[in-house]
Amino acid sequence: MTSPEIADDIADGAADDRLALRNVLVLASAMGILSTQMGLFIVLVPLAGQMLAEVKAFATAPVGVAALASMLTAAPMSMFMARFGRRAGFFLGAAGGGIGAILAAAAILTGEFQLLIAGAVFTGVYMSSQGFMRFAAADTASPAFKPKAISWVLAGGLFGTIAAPEVLRLTEGVLIPLPFASVFLASAAINFLGAAVLAFVSIPTPKRMKKGAPSGRPLTEILTQPRAAAALISALVSYALMSLVMTSTPLAMQVCGYETGQSADVVRWHALAMFAPSFFTGWLITRFGHLRVIATGLALIAGCAAVALSGIEIERFYIALILLGLGWNFGFIGGTSMLTECHREDERAKVQAANDMIVFGTAALASFGSGALMNQFGWSAVNLAIAPFLALAGVALIWLWLAPPRDSIQPD
């Protein structure tokens, strides 16, 4: 799981980034394991929802519930990590993912859609925790190493994209005739394996601030800086559009007559496109800058919509979802990395919490809307809905391009 570029940096081992490199390897390994269960969740939950929900428009509701729970727990999770440390927060998240998977298996066994929703809530706690892994990678990194640290940790998800279909293939038929129940139970075990790896992460717990002590600039002042606002909007749009299209893909393929295994393979290639570029996305940001990388990501997402609207042949699903994954990678990593340049140390917890609340909240709305759009208006409507989001992100980038550089976080 270690790229030649990472190996070279480890060999060089600049003293100020040795701890950061160690944490990157631990976090990337944990990300790889835990993203396996997320890959299974993404493919199976919409199909399980379609099977259990009385109103089929609610088939993707569990995915939206998970994103909503992630949004609502982002601030508490950030504050929990600020007080008890990143590792404790990651343990809490992995436990939530394990419980969520067990509840999803129970939903299949009992035929209760409500249990699937409950499992999605706990999965949302895991998603909230996992989201902070990318920020944790930057905690002990030097400014120059931060973009690479963030992208390399997300690159760990590459392992999950390869492993998820294999786990599905090996476990799907264990509890015949109950579809997916055994896969969800395997997913629960994966969460606890990931927690064991996270025991090796070493990030100092921030010093507790005295009650009433100032915590930096007001949040509104930070997030209304052109650079911070563009970073937030870029991450938000990239994540929301990925959720919108990806959530509907298994349903669209089912309507088009494709099998579950084919849907899983399309999602696997999508996930490969999401994570594989992470080995060099940080270098691209360092070489070409945040704005160019983010703009490229938005263009790739637009390409996804164009291909999806051009036909329903299976190769078009593959190409569209690969473009979507690449666009998410550049837009989300670019936005995340740029945000770390917009806040000071004492502002970190509240800025990251607000960012993830907004990003995952929008993703939740996109996931909820995805099922309704797909069931009521079809696959074309899902892809046409991309346009206004891309326009918003484009305006934000142009605004930043033209704005004076007045929002530095360097100490005064």
CSV table of C-alpha atoms in Angstrom, one decimal:
chain,number,residue,atom,x,y,z
A,1,MET,CA,0.0,0.0,0.0
A,2,THR,CA,3.1,2.2,0.0
A,3,SER,CA,3.8,4.1,-3.2
A,4,PRO,CA,7.4,4.8,-4.4
A,5,GLU,CA,6.9,8.5,-3.6
A,6,ILE,CA,6.0,7.7,0.0
A,7,ALA,CA,8.9,5.3,0.3
A,8,ASP,CA,11.3,8.0,-0.9
A,9,ASP,CA,10.0,10.4,1.7
A,10,ILE,CA,10.3,7.8,4.4
A,11,ALA,CA,13.9,7.1,3.3
A,12,ASP,CA,14.7,10.8,3.3
A,13,GLY,CA,12.8,11.2,6.6
A,14,ALA,CA,12.9,14.9,7.4
A,15,ALA,CA,13.0,15.1,11.1
A,16,ASP,CA,9.9,17.3,11.4
A,17,ASP,CA,7.8,14.9,9.3
A,18,ARG,CA,8.9,11.5,10.7
A,19,LEU,CA,5.9,11.3,13.0
A,20,ALA,CA,3.6,12.6,10.3
A,21,LEU,CA,4.9,9.8,7.9
A,22,ARG,CA,4.3,7.2,10.6
A,23,ASN,CA,0.8,8.4,11.2
A,24,VAL,CA,0.1,8.6,7.5
A,25,LEU,CA,0.9,4.9,7.1
A,26,VAL,CA,-1.2,3.9,10.1
A,27,LEU,CA,-4.2,6.1,9.0
A,28,ALA,CA,-3.9,4.9,5.3
A,29,SER,CA,-3.9,1.3,6.5
A,30,ALA,CA,-6.9,1.8,8.7
A,31,MET,CA,-8.7,3.7,5.9
A,32,GLY,CA,-8.1,0.8,3.6
A,33,ILE,CA,-9.7,-1.7,5.9
A,34,LEU,CA,-12.6,0.5,7.0
A,35,SER,CA,-13.4,1.7,3.4
A,36,THR,CA,-14.1,-2.0,2.6
A,37,GLN,CA,-17.2,-1.9,4.8
A,38,MET,CA,-18.2,1.5,3.3
A,39,GLY,CA,-17.9,0.0,-0.2
A,40,LEU,CA,-20.3,-2.8,0.9
A,41,PHE,CA,-22.6,-0.2,2.5
A,42,ILE,CA,-22.8,1.9,-0.7
A,43,VAL,CA,-23.6,-1.1,-2.9
A,44,LEU,CA,-25.9,-3.1,-0.6
A,45,VAL,CA,-27.9,-0.5,1.4
A,46,PRO,CA,-29.8,1.0,-1.6
A,47,LEU,CA,-30.7,-2.5,-2.7
A,48,ALA,CA,-31.7,-3.6,0.8
A,49,GLY,CA,-33.8,-0.4,1.0
A,50,GLN,CA,-35.5,-1.2,-2.3
A,51,MET,CA,-36.3,-4.7,-0.9
A,52,LEU,CA,-37.5,-3.6,2.6
A,53,ALA,CA,-39.1,-0.1,2.0
A,54,GLU,CA,-42.8,0.0,1.4
A,55,VAL,CA,-42.4,3.2,-0.6
A,56,LYS,CA,-39.7,2.6,-3.1
A,57,ALA,CA,-38.8,6.3,-3.3
A,58,PHE,CA,-37.3,5.8,0.2
A,59,ALA,CA,-34.9,3.1,-1.0
A,60,THR,CA,-31.9,5.4,-0.7
A,61,ALA,CA,-33.1,7.0,2.5
A,62,PRO,CA,-30.7,5.0,4.7
A,63,VAL,CA,-27.8,6.4,2.7
A,64,GLY,CA,-29.1,9.9,3.3
A,65,VAL,CA,-29.7,9.1,7.0
A,66,ALA,CA,-26.1,8.0,7.3
A,67,ALA,CA,-24.9,11.3,5.8
A,68,LEU,CA,-27.3,13.3,8.0
A,69,ALA,CA,-26.1,11.5,11.1
A,70,SER,CA,-22.6,12.2,10.0
A,71,MET,CA,-23.4,15.9,9.7
A,72,LEU,CA,-25.1,16.0,13.1
A,73,THR,CA,-22.2,14.2,14.9
A,74,ALA,CA,-19.4,16.1,13.1
A,75,ALA,CA,-19.2,18.9,15.7
A,76,PRO,CA,-19.5,16.6,18.7
A,77,MET,CA,-16.9,14.3,17.2
A,78,SER,CA,-14.5,17.1,16.6
A,79,MET,CA,-14.9,18.4,20.1
A,80,PHE,CA,-14.6,14.9,21.5
A,81,MET,CA,-11.3,14.5,19.6
A,82,ALA,CA,-10.1,17.9,20.8
A,83,ARG,CA,-10.6,16.7,24.4
A,84,PHE,CA,-9.7,13.0,24.3
A,85,GLY,CA,-7.5,12.7,21.2
A,86,ARG,CA,-7.9,11.6,17.6
A,87,ARG,CA,-7.4,7.9,18.5
A,88,ALA,CA,-10.3,7.8,21.0
A,89,GLY,CA,-12.6,9.4,18.3
A,90,PHE,CA,-11.6,6.9,15.7
A,91,PHE,CA,-12.3,4.0,18.1
A,92,LEU,CA,-15.7,5.5,18.8
A,93,GLY,CA,-16.4,5.8,15.1
A,94,ALA,CA,-15.3,2.2,14.3
A,95,ALA,CA,-17.6,1.0,17.1
A,96,GLY,CA,-20.5,2.9,15.5
A,97,GLY,CA,-19.7,1.3,12.1
A,98,GLY,CA,-19.7,-2.2,13.7
A,99,ILE,CA,-23.1,-1.6,15.4
A,100,GLY,CA,-24.5,-0.2,12.2
A,101,ALA,CA,-23.6,-3.2,10.2
A,102,ILE,CA,-25.0,-5.6,12.8
A,103,LEU,CA,-28.3,-3.6,12.8
A,104,ALA,CA,-28.4,-3.8,9.0
A,105,ALA,CA,-28.0,-7.6,9.2
A,106,ALA,CA,-30.8,-7.7,11.7
A,107,ALA,CA,-33.0,-5.6,9.3
A,108,ILE,CA,-32.5,-8.3,6.6
A,109,LEU,CA,-33.2,-11.1,9.1
A,110,THR,CA,-36.4,-9.5,10.4
A,111,GLY,CA,-37.6,-7.6,7.3
A,112,GLU,CA,-37.8,-4.4,9.2
A,113,PHE,CA,-36.8,-1.2,7.2
A,114,GLN,CA,-36.6,0.7,10.5
A,115,LEU,CA,-33.7,-1.4,11.6
A,116,LEU,CA,-31.9,-0.5,8.4
A,117,ILE,CA,-32.5,3.2,9.2
A,118,ALA,CA,-31.2,2.7,12.7
A,119,GLY,CA,-28.1,0.9,11.4
A,120,ALA,CA,-27.5,3.9,9.0
A,121,VAL,CA,-27.5,6.3,12.0
A,122,PHE,CA,-24.6,4.4,13.6
A,123,THR,CA,-22.9,4.1,10.3
A,124,GLY,CA,-23.1,7.9,10.1
A,125,VAL,CA,-21.2,8.1,13.4
A,126,TYR,CA,-18.4,6.1,11.7
A,127,MET,CA,-18.5,8.3,8.6
A,128,SER,CA,-18.1,11.4,10.9
A,129,SER,CA,-15.1,9.9,12.6
A,130,GLN,CA,-13.6,8.6,9.3
A,131,GLY,CA,-13.9,12.1,7.8
A,132,PHE,CA,-11.5,13.5,10.4
A,133,MET,CA,-8.8,11.0,9.3
A,134,ARG,CA,-7.8,13.3,6.4
A,135,PHE,CA,-7.4,16.2,8.9
A,136,ALA,CA,-5.6,14.0,11.4
A,137,ALA,CA,-3.0,13.3,8.7
A,138,ALA,CA,-2.2,17.0,8.6
A,139,ASP,CA,-2.0,17.4,12.4
A,140,THR,CA,1.7,16.5,12.8
A,141,ALA,CA,2.8,17.4,9.2
A,142,SER,CA,4.8,20.4,8.1
A,143,PRO,CA,3.0,22.9,5.9
A,144,ALA,CA,4.8,21.6,2.8
A,145,PHE,CA,3.9,18.0,3.6
A,146,LYS,CA,0.2,18.5,4.4
A,147,PRO,CA,-1.3,18.1,0.9
A,148,LYS,CA,0.6,14.8,0.4
A,149,ALA,CA,-0.3,13.6,3.9
A,150,ILE,CA,-4.0,14.2,3.3
A,151,SER,CA,-4.0,12.7,-0.2
A,152,TRP,CA,-2.0,9.6,0.9
A,153,VAL,CA,-4.4,8.8,3.7
A,154,LEU,CA,-7.3,8.9,1.3
A,155,ALA,CA,-5.3,6.7,-1.0
A,156,GLY,CA,-5.7,4.0,1.6
A,157,GLY,CA,-9.3,3.7,0.4
A,158,LEU,CA,-7.9,2.0,-2.7
A,159,PHE,CA,-7.5,-1.3,-0.8
A,160,GLY,CA,-11.2,-1.2,0.2
A,161,THR,CA,-12.3,-0.8,-3.4
A,162,ILE,CA,-10.5,-4.0,-4.3
A,163,ALA,CA,-11.5,-5.9,-1.2
A,164,ALA,CA,-15.2,-5.0,-1.0
A,165,PRO,CA,-16.3,-7.0,-4.1
A,166,GLU,CA,-14.3,-10.0,-2.9
A,167,VAL,CA,-15.9,-9.9,0.6
A,168,LEU,CA,-19.3,-9.6,-1.2
A,169,ARG,CA,-18.5,-12.7,-3.4
A,170,LEU,CA,-17.3,-14.8,-0.5
A,171,THR,CA,-20.0,-14.0,2.0
A,172,GLU,CA,-23.2,-13.2,0.0
A,173,GLY,CA,-24.6,-16.8,-0.1
A,174,VAL,CA,-23.7,-17.8,3.5
A,175,LEU,CA,-27.1,-17.2,5.0
A,176,ILE,CA,-29.3,-18.4,2.1
A,177,PRO,CA,-32.1,-17.4,1.4
A,178,LEU,CA,-31.5,-14.1,3.3
A,179,PRO,CA,-29.7,-11.8,0.8
A,180,PHE,CA,-26.9,-9.6,2.2
A,181,ALA,CA,-27.3,-10.5,5.9
A,182,SER,CA,-24.0,-12.4,6.0
A,183,VAL,CA,-22.2,-9.6,4.1
A,184,PHE,CA,-23.3,-7.0,6.7
A,185,LEU,CA,-22.0,-9.3,9.5
A,186,ALA,CA,-18.7,-9.6,7.8
A,187,SER,CA,-18.7,-5.8,7.5
A,188,ALA,CA,-19.1,-5.5,11.3
A,189,ALA,CA,-16.0,-7.6,11.8
A,190,ILE,CA,-14.1,-5.4,9.4
A,191,ASN,CA,-14.9,-2.3,11.5
A,192,PHE,CA,-13.3,-3.9,14.6
A,193,LEU,CA,-10.2,-5.0,12.6
A,194,GLY,CA,-9.8,-1.4,11.5
A,195,ALA,CA,-10.0,-0.2,15.1
A,196,ALA,CA,-7.1,-2.5,16.0
A,197,VAL,CA,-4.9,-0.8,13.4
A,198,LEU,CA,-5.9,2.6,14.7
A,199,ALA,CA,-4.4,1.7,18.1
A,200,PHE,CA,-1.0,2.6,16.6
A,201,VAL,CA,-1.8,6.2,15.6
A,202,SER,CA,0.2,8.7,17.6
A,203,ILE,CA,-1.2,12.3,17.5
A,204,PRO,CA,-0.8,14.5,20.6
A,205,THR,CA,-4.0,15.5,22.2
A,206,PRO,CA,-4.3,19.3,22.1
A,207,LYS,CA,-3.9,21.2,25.3
A,208,ARG,CA,-7.2,21.9,27.0
A,209,MET,CA,-8.1,25.6,26.9
A,210,LYS,CA,-9.2,27.3,30.0
A,211,LYS,CA,-12.9,28.0,30.3
A,212,GLY,CA,-13.7,31.3,28.8
A,213,ALA,CA,-10.3,31.5,26.9
A,214,PRO,CA,-10.6,32.9,23.4
A,215,SER,CA,-10.6,30.3,20.6
A,216,GLY,CA,-9.4,32.4,17.7
A,217,ARG,CA,-11.4,34.4,15.3
A,218,PRO,CA,-15.2,34.0,15.0
A,219,LEU,CA,-16.2,31.1,12.7
A,220,THR,CA,-18.1,33.4,10.4
A,221,GLU,CA,-15.0,35.6,9.9
A,222,ILE,CA,-12.9,32.5,9.0
A,223,LEU,CA,-15.4,30.9,6.6
A,224,THR,CA,-16.2,34.1,4.8
A,225,GLN,CA,-12.6,34.6,3.7
A,226,PRO,CA,-12.5,34.0,-0.1
A,227,ARG,CA,-10.0,31.2,0.3
A,228,ALA,CA,-11.9,29.4,3.1
A,229,ALA,CA,-15.2,29.8,1.4
A,230,ALA,CA,-13.9,28.5,-1.9
A,231,ALA,CA,-12.3,25.5,-0.1
A,232,LEU,CA,-15.6,24.7,1.7
A,233,ILE,CA,-17.7,25.0,-1.4
A,234,SER,CA,-15.3,22.9,-3.5
A,235,ALA,CA,-15.3,20.1,-1.0
A,236,LEU,CA,-19.1,20.4,-0.5
A,237,VAL,CA,-19.9,20.3,-4.2
A,238,SER,CA,-17.5,17.4,-5.0
A,239,TYR,CA,-18.9,15.3,-2.1
A,240,ALA,CA,-22.6,16.1,-2.8
A,241,LEU,CA,-22.4,15.3,-6.5
A,242,MET,CA,-20.5,12.1,-5.8
A,243,SER,CA,-23.2,11.1,-3.3
A,244,LEU,CA,-26.1,12.1,-5.7
A,245,VAL,CA,-24.9,10.1,-8.7
A,246,MET,CA,-23.3,7.1,-6.9
A,247,THR,CA,-26.3,6.5,-4.6
A,248,SER,CA,-28.6,6.1,-7.6
A,249,THR,CA,-26.2,4.0,-9.7
A,250,PRO,CA,-27.1,0.6,-8.4
A,251,LEU,CA,-30.8,1.4,-8.8
A,252,ALA,CA,-30.4,2.8,-12.3
A,253,MET,CA,-28.5,-0.3,-13.3
A,254,GLN,CA,-31.1,-2.6,-11.8
A,255,VAL,CA,-33.8,-0.7,-13.8
A,256,CYS,CA,-31.7,-1.2,-16.9
A,257,GLY,CA,-31.5,-4.9,-16.3
A,258,TYR,CA,-28.0,-5.3,-15.0
A,259,GLU,CA,-27.2,-7.7,-12.1
A,260,THR,CA,-26.0,-6.8,-8.6
A,261,GLY,CA,-22.5,-8.1,-9.4
A,262,GLN,CA,-22.3,-5.8,-12.4
A,263,SER,CA,-23.4,-2.9,-10.2
A,264,ALA,CA,-20.8,-3.8,-7.6
A,265,ASP,CA,-18.1,-3.9,-10.3
A,266,VAL,CA,-19.1,-0.4,-11.6
A,267,VAL,CA,-19.0,1.0,-8.1
A,268,ARG,CA,-15.6,-0.7,-7.6
A,269,TRP,CA,-14.1,1.0,-10.6
A,270,HIS,CA,-15.7,4.3,-9.4
A,271,ALA,CA,-14.1,3.8,-6.0
A,272,LEU,CA,-10.7,3.0,-7.6
A,273,ALA,CA,-11.0,6.3,-9.5
A,274,MET,CA,-11.8,8.0,-6.2
A,275,PHE,CA,-8.7,6.8,-4.3
A,276,ALA,CA,-6.0,5.7,-6.8
A,277,PRO,CA,-5.1,9.3,-7.8
A,278,SER,CA,-4.5,10.1,-4.2
A,279,PHE,CA,-0.9,8.8,-4.5
A,280,PHE,CA,-0.1,11.9,-6.6
A,281,THR,CA,-2.9,14.4,-6.0
A,282,GLY,CA,-0.8,16.0,-3.2
A,283,TRP,CA,2.1,16.4,-5.6
A,284,LEU,CA,-0.3,17.9,-8.2
A,285,ILE,CA,-1.5,20.5,-5.7
A,286,THR,CA,2.1,21.4,-4.7
A,287,ARG,CA,3.1,21.7,-8.4
A,288,PHE,CA,0.0,23.4,-9.9
A,289,GLY,CA,-1.8,24.9,-7.0
A,290,HIS,CA,-5.2,24.2,-5.4
A,291,LEU,CA,-7.3,26.2,-7.9
A,292,ARG,CA,-6.2,24.3,-11.0
A,293,VAL,CA,-6.6,20.9,-9.3
A,294,ILE,CA,-10.1,21.7,-8.0
A,295,ALA,CA,-11.1,23.2,-11.4
A,296,THR,CA,-10.0,20.0,-13.1
A,297,GLY,CA,-12.1,18.0,-10.7
A,298,LEU,CA,-15.2,20.0,-11.4
A,299,ALA,CA,-14.6,19.5,-15.2
A,300,LEU,CA,-14.3,15.8,-14.7
A,301,ILE,CA,-17.7,15.7,-12.8
A,302,ALA,CA,-19.3,17.6,-15.7
A,303,GLY,CA,-17.8,14.9,-18.0
A,304,CYS,CA,-19.5,12.3,-15.8
A,305,ALA,CA,-22.9,13.9,-16.4
A,306,ALA,CA,-22.3,14.2,-20.1
A,307,VAL,CA,-21.4,10.5,-20.5
A,308,ALA,CA,-24.3,9.3,-18.3
A,309,LEU,CA,-26.8,11.3,-20.3
A,310,SER,CA,-25.5,9.9,-23.6
A,311,GLY,CA,-26.8,6.3,-23.1
A,312,ILE,CA,-27.4,3.4,-20.7
A,313,GLU,CA,-24.9,0.9,-22.1
A,314,ILE,CA,-22.9,-0.7,-19.4
A,315,GLU,CA,-19.6,0.9,-20.6
A,316,ARG,CA,-21.2,4.3,-20.2
A,317,PHE,CA,-21.9,3.5,-16.5
A,318,TYR,CA,-18.3,2.5,-16.1
A,319,ILE,CA,-16.9,5.7,-17.8
A,320,ALA,CA,-19.3,8.0,-16.1
A,321,LEU,CA,-18.6,6.6,-12.6
A,322,ILE,CA,-14.8,6.6,-13.2
A,323,LEU,CA,-15.0,10.3,-14.2
A,324,LEU,CA,-17.1,11.0,-11.1
A,325,GLY,CA,-14.5,9.3,-8.9
A,326,LEU,CA,-11.6,11.3,-10.4
A,327,GLY,CA,-13.5,14.5,-10.1
A,328,TRP,CA,-14.3,13.8,-6.4
A,329,ASN,CA,-10.7,13.1,-5.7
A,330,PHE,CA,-9.4,16.4,-7.1
A,331,GLY,CA,-12.2,18.5,-5.8
A,332,PHE,CA,-12.5,17.0,-2.3
A,333,ILE,CA,-8.7,16.7,-1.6
A,334,GLY,CA,-8.1,20.1,-3.1
A,335,GLY,CA,-10.7,21.7,-1.0
A,336,THR,CA,-9.7,19.9,2.2
A,337,SER,CA,-6.0,20.8,1.7
A,338,MET,CA,-6.8,24.4,1.0
A,339,LEU,CA,-9.0,24.7,4.1
A,340,THR,CA,-6.0,23.7,6.3
A,341,GLU,CA,-4.3,26.9,5.2
A,342,CYS,CA,-7.2,29.1,6.4
A,343,HIS,CA,-7.3,28.5,10.2
A,344,ARG,CA,-4.9,28.7,13.1
A,345,GLU,CA,-4.2,25.9,15.6
A,346,ASP,CA,-6.7,27.2,18.2
A,347,GLU,CA,-9.4,27.4,15.5
A,348,ARG,CA,-8.8,23.9,14.1
A,349,ALA,CA,-11.6,22.0,15.9
A,350,LYS,CA,-14.4,24.4,15.2
A,351,VAL,CA,-13.4,25.0,11.6
A,352,GLN,CA,-13.1,21.3,10.8
A,353,ALA,CA,-16.4,20.6,12.6
A,354,ALA,CA,-18.3,23.3,10.7
A,355,ASN,CA,-16.7,22.2,7.4
A,356,ASP,CA,-17.8,18.5,7.9
A,357,MET,CA,-21.3,19.5,9.2
A,358,ILE,CA,-21.9,21.5,6.0
A,359,VAL,CA,-20.2,19.0,3.6
A,360,PHE,CA,-22.0,15.9,5.0
A,361,GLY,CA,-25.2,17.8,5.5
A,362,THR,CA,-25.3,18.6,1.8
A,363,ALA,CA,-24.3,15.0,1.0
A,364,ALA,CA,-27.3,13.9,3.1
A,365,LEU,CA,-29.6,16.0,1.1
A,366,ALA,CA,-28.1,14.8,-2.1
A,367,SER,CA,-28.5,11.1,-1.0
A,368,PHE,CA,-32.2,11.7,-0.1
A,369,GLY,CA,-32.8,13.5,-3.3
A,370,SER,CA,-31.1,10.9,-5.3
A,371,GLY,CA,-33.6,8.2,-4.6
A,372,ALA,CA,-36.6,10.5,-5.2
A,373,LEU,CA,-35.1,11.8,-8.5
A,374,MET,CA,-34.3,8.3,-9.7
A,375,ASN,CA,-37.6,6.8,-8.9
A,376,GLN,CA,-39.8,9.7,-10.0
A,377,PHE,CA,-37.9,11.1,-13.0
A,378,GLY,CA,-35.2,8.6,-13.9
A,379,TRP,CA,-31.4,8.5,-14.4
A,380,SER,CA,-31.3,11.5,-16.6
A,381,ALA,CA,-32.8,13.8,-14.0
A,382,VAL,CA,-30.1,12.7,-11.5
A,383,ASN,CA,-27.4,13.7,-13.9
A,384,LEU,CA,-29.0,17.0,-15.0
A,385,ALA,CA,-29.2,18.0,-11.3
A,386,ILE,CA,-25.4,18.3,-11.3
A,387,ALA,CA,-25.4,21.6,-13.3
A,388,PRO,CA,-26.4,24.1,-10.6
A,389,PHE,CA,-23.9,22.7,-8.1
A,390,LEU,CA,-21.1,23.0,-10.6
A,391,ALA,CA,-22.1,26.5,-11.4
A,392,LEU,CA,-21.9,27.4,-7.7
A,393,ALA,CA,-18.4,26.0,-7.3
A,394,GLY,CA,-17.2,27.7,-10.5
A,395,VAL,CA,-18.4,31.1,-9.2
A,396,ALA,CA,-16.5,30.4,-5.9
A,397,LEU,CA,-13.3,29.6,-7.8
A,398,ILE,CA,-13.6,32.7,-10.0
A,399,TRP,CA,-14.3,34.8,-6.9
A,400,LEU,CA,-11.1,33.5,-5.2
A,401,TRP,CA,-9.1,34.0,-8.4
A,402,LEU,CA,-10.1,37.6,-8.5
A,403,ALA,CA,-10.0,38.3,-4.7
A,404,PRO,CA,-6.9,40.0,-3.1
A,405,PRO,CA,-4.8,37.5,-1.0
A,406,ARG,CA,-5.8,38.8,2.4
A,407,ASP,CA,-6.6,35.6,4.4
A,408,SER,CA,-3.3,34.2,5.6
A,409,ILE,CA,-3.1,32.0,8.7
A,410,GLN,CA,0.5,32.6,9.4
A,411,PRO,CA,1.2,34.0,12.9
A,412,ASP,CA,1.0,37.8,13.1
